[in-house]
Each structure stands twice: as structure tokens, then as C-alpha cells.
Coordinates of C-alpha atoms in Angstrom, one line a residue:
M80 CA 0.1 0.0 0.0
H81 CA 2.9 2.3 0.8
H82 CA 4.2 2.1 -2.9
R83 CA 0.7 2.7 -4.2
G84 CA 0.5 5.9 -2.2
A85 CA 3.8 7.1 -3.3
A86 CA 2.7 6.4 -7.1
I87 CA -0.3 8.5 -6.6
L88 CA 1.6 11.3 -5.0
V89 CA 4.1 11.3 -7.9
C90 CA 1.2 11.2 -10.3
G91 CA -0.5 14.1 -8.6
L92 CA 2.6 16.2 -8.6
L93 CA 3.5 15.5 -12.3
L94 CA -0.1 16.2 -13.6
A95 CA -0.1 19.4 -11.5
A96 CA 3.1 20.7 -13.1
I97 CA 2.2 20.0 -16.6
Q98 CA -0.5 21.8 -18.5
P99 CA -2.8 19.5 -20.6
S100 CA -2.3 19.8 -24.3
P101 CA -5.2 20.5 -26.8
A102 CA -3.8 17.6 -28.6
R103 CA -5.0 15.1 -25.9
A104 CA -8.5 16.6 -25.6
G105 CA -10.3 15.5 -22.5
Q106 CA -9.2 14.9 -18.8
V107 CA -6.1 13.1 -18.0
T108 CA -6.5 11.1 -14.9
M109 CA -4.1 9.6 -12.3
E110 CA -5.6 6.1 -13.3
D111 CA -4.6 7.0 -17.0
V112 CA -1.0 7.8 -16.0
R113 CA -0.7 4.7 -13.6
V114 CA -2.1 2.3 -16.4
M115 CA 0.1 3.8 -19.3
A116 CA 3.2 3.7 -16.8
L117 CA 2.4 0.0 -16.2
N118 CA 2.4 -0.7 -19.8
M119 CA 5.5 1.2 -20.5
Y120 CA 7.3 -0.3 -17.4
H121 CA 6.3 -3.8 -18.4
E122 CA 6.9 -3.7 -22.3
A123 CA 10.0 -1.5 -22.3
R124 CA 11.5 -0.7 -19.0
G125 CA 15.0 -2.0 -20.4
E126 CA 14.7 0.2 -23.5
G127 CA 15.1 3.6 -21.8
E128 CA 13.2 6.7 -21.9
R129 CA 12.8 6.6 -25.8
G130 CA 11.6 2.8 -25.7
M131 CA 9.1 3.5 -23.1
L132 CA 7.8 6.6 -25.0
A133 CA 7.4 4.6 -28.2
V134 CA 5.4 2.0 -26.3
G135 CA 3.1 4.8 -25.0
W136 CA 2.7 6.2 -28.5
V137 CA 1.4 3.0 -29.7
V138 CA -1.4 3.3 -27.3
L139 CA -2.1 6.9 -28.3
N140 CA -2.1 6.0 -32.0
R141 CA -4.6 3.3 -31.3
M142 CA -6.8 5.6 -29.5
A143 CA -6.7 7.9 -32.4
D144 CA -7.9 5.1 -34.8
K145 CA -11.6 4.3 -35.1
A146 CA -10.9 0.6 -34.8
Y147 CA -9.7 0.8 -31.2
P148 CA -11.2 1.8 -27.9
K149 CA -10.8 5.6 -27.1
S150 CA -9.5 5.3 -23.4
V151 CA -5.8 4.4 -22.2
A152 CA -6.9 1.5 -20.0
A153 CA -9.4 -0.1 -22.6
V154 CA -6.5 0.0 -25.4
I155 CA -4.1 -1.5 -22.9
H156 CA -6.6 -4.2 -21.6
Q157 CA -8.0 -5.0 -25.0
G158 CA -7.5 -8.8 -25.3
C159 CA -3.8 -9.8 -24.8
Q160 CA -2.4 -7.0 -27.1
F161 CA 0.3 -6.4 -24.6
S162 CA 1.9 -9.5 -23.3
W163 CA 2.2 -8.6 -19.6
V164 CA -1.7 -8.0 -19.4
C165 CA -2.1 -11.8 -19.9
D166 CA 0.9 -13.4 -18.5
G167 CA -0.4 -14.5 -15.2
R168 CA 2.3 -12.8 -13.2
S169 CA 2.1 -10.0 -10.7
D170 CA 1.8 -6.6 -12.4
V171 CA 3.4 -4.9 -9.4
P172 CA 6.7 -3.1 -10.6
R173 CA 9.5 -4.4 -8.7
D174 CA 12.2 -2.0 -10.1
K175 CA 11.5 1.3 -8.2
R176 CA 13.7 3.4 -10.4
S177 CA 12.1 2.3 -13.5
W178 CA 8.7 2.6 -12.2
R179 CA 9.3 6.2 -11.2
R180 CA 10.7 6.8 -14.7
A181 CA 7.6 5.3 -16.4
L182 CA 5.3 7.4 -14.2
A183 CA 7.1 10.5 -15.3
I184 CA 7.3 9.7 -18.9
A185 CA 3.4 8.6 -19.1
A186 CA 2.4 11.9 -17.5
T187 CA 4.5 13.9 -20.0
L188 CA 3.0 12.0 -22.8
L189 CA -0.6 12.0 -21.6
T190 CA -0.5 15.8 -21.2
G191 CA 1.2 16.5 -24.8
G192 CA 4.8 16.9 -23.8
S193 CA 6.4 14.8 -26.5
L194 CA 6.7 13.8 -30.1
D195 CA 6.0 10.6 -31.5
P196 CA 9.2 8.6 -32.3
T197 CA 7.4 5.8 -34.0
R198 CA 6.0 7.7 -36.9
G199 CA 2.4 6.6 -36.3
A200 CA 3.0 3.1 -35.2
M201 CA 0.1 1.0 -33.9
W202 CA 1.8 -2.3 -33.5
Y203 CA 5.3 -3.5 -32.4
H204 CA 7.2 -6.6 -31.6
A205 CA 10.6 -7.6 -30.1
D206 CA 13.2 -7.9 -32.7
W207 CA 13.8 -11.5 -31.8
V208 CA 10.3 -12.5 -33.2
R209 CA 10.9 -13.7 -36.8
D210 CA 7.2 -13.3 -38.1
P211 CA 4.8 -11.4 -36.0
G212 CA 1.9 -12.5 -38.1
F213 CA 0.9 -8.9 -39.0
G214 CA 0.6 -9.6 -42.8
P215 CA 1.1 -7.3 -45.7
R216 CA -1.4 -4.7 -44.4
V217 CA 1.3 -3.0 -42.1
S218 CA 4.9 -1.9 -42.8
A219 CA 7.9 -1.4 -40.5
V220 CA 8.4 2.3 -39.7
T221 CA 11.3 2.3 -37.3
R222 CA 13.2 0.3 -34.9
I223 CA 13.7 1.6 -31.4
G224 CA 16.1 -0.5 -29.0
R225 CA 14.8 -4.1 -29.3
H226 CA 11.4 -3.4 -30.8
V227 CA 10.3 -3.0 -34.4
F228 CA 7.3 -0.5 -34.9
Y229 CA 4.6 -1.0 -37.6
A230 CA 1.9 1.3 -39.1
R231 CA -0.8 0.5 -41.7
S232 CA 0.1 0.4 -45.2
V233 CA -2.2 0.7 -48.4
Q234 CA -1.4 -0.1 -51.9
Q235 CA -1.1 3.0 -54.2
A236 CA -2.0 2.7 -57.9
A237 CA 1.7 1.9 -58.8
G238 CA 1.6 -1.0 -56.4
A239 CA 3.9 0.5 -53.9
P240 CA 2.8 0.5 -50.3
R241 CA 2.2 3.7 -48.7
L242 CA 2.1 4.3 -44.9
L243 CA -1.1 5.5 -43.3
I244 CA 0.1 7.5 -40.1
A245 CA -2.3 7.9 -37.3
S246 CA -2.3 11.4 -35.9
R247 CA -3.5 12.9 -32.7

């Protein structure tokens, strides 16, 4: 309970210090920050700030797409899209330094304080996965740390794929 209280205090201080951006219409709650931070922590804590930010942007890019839910928690908990959600292990962060970093990055991201390093990616996988099964409708757009990020692609008249970039 002590750690949860500390996380709430950190979230509150971060949210109070950063003004919401018009790009993130709506209220950002401490729960949004907590869930986003959990996703960043479990998916990319070993990838540094840029890697955690990239995972967060995948959530935001999905929220901007009509095929996905419109809330942070709904996107993150939709099926088993993010492995930590369904792995059966405890979701309580053990690495306190990485957890504090994830909370700070999540607060900054959700209040409009960062640019998208993924170029609109809505999917990613670890680079050791040979075939993620995404098919031809997506194209790799960037690699950040040990993750490869993908955005939707469509066929142009000449047959070459063109990326569709989600925007916030």
C-alpha cells in the first residue's frame, strides 16, 4: 500500500506541474497515468526513455484510430495485445527506479509533452520475433531499441505500399 500511495503522490505532482495539451482533448486522470506507466514499464523498462515513450505512443495512436477503444485502459487491456496483461504474473513493478521513470514519462506523454518517435506506429514486437503475423497490411516504420514498430500501409495505384500514419 505504501508504494501505491507514493505512485499516486508522484502522479498528482506530475499532473499538477504540466498543463494539458489541446492535442489530448479530455481529462487525463491519475489512473490513465498509472495504467500507461504500467504498460511502458512492463513492455519497455529496459529500453530507456525513448523505448518507453514509443510504447506509449502505440497506445495513443490506437486511441486515435476508429478501430480501437478511446481510453488508455481500454486499449491496454483489450485482449492480450500487450503480453504483460495476460502473462499471469504479478503486475506490481519491482524496479522502483524504472517505475518512477515510467510514471514521469507517462504523465508527460498524456499531457502533450512529447513527439511520436514511432511515426504513427500501432503495433510492435521484439526484434527476436521472426514473424509477428501482421501480414502485408502493415509496414515497418522504425526500430527503437529491441522493438520493431509498424503502421498500416495501403497499396498505391503503382502498387507500392504507402504508410497511413495515425495522428493525434
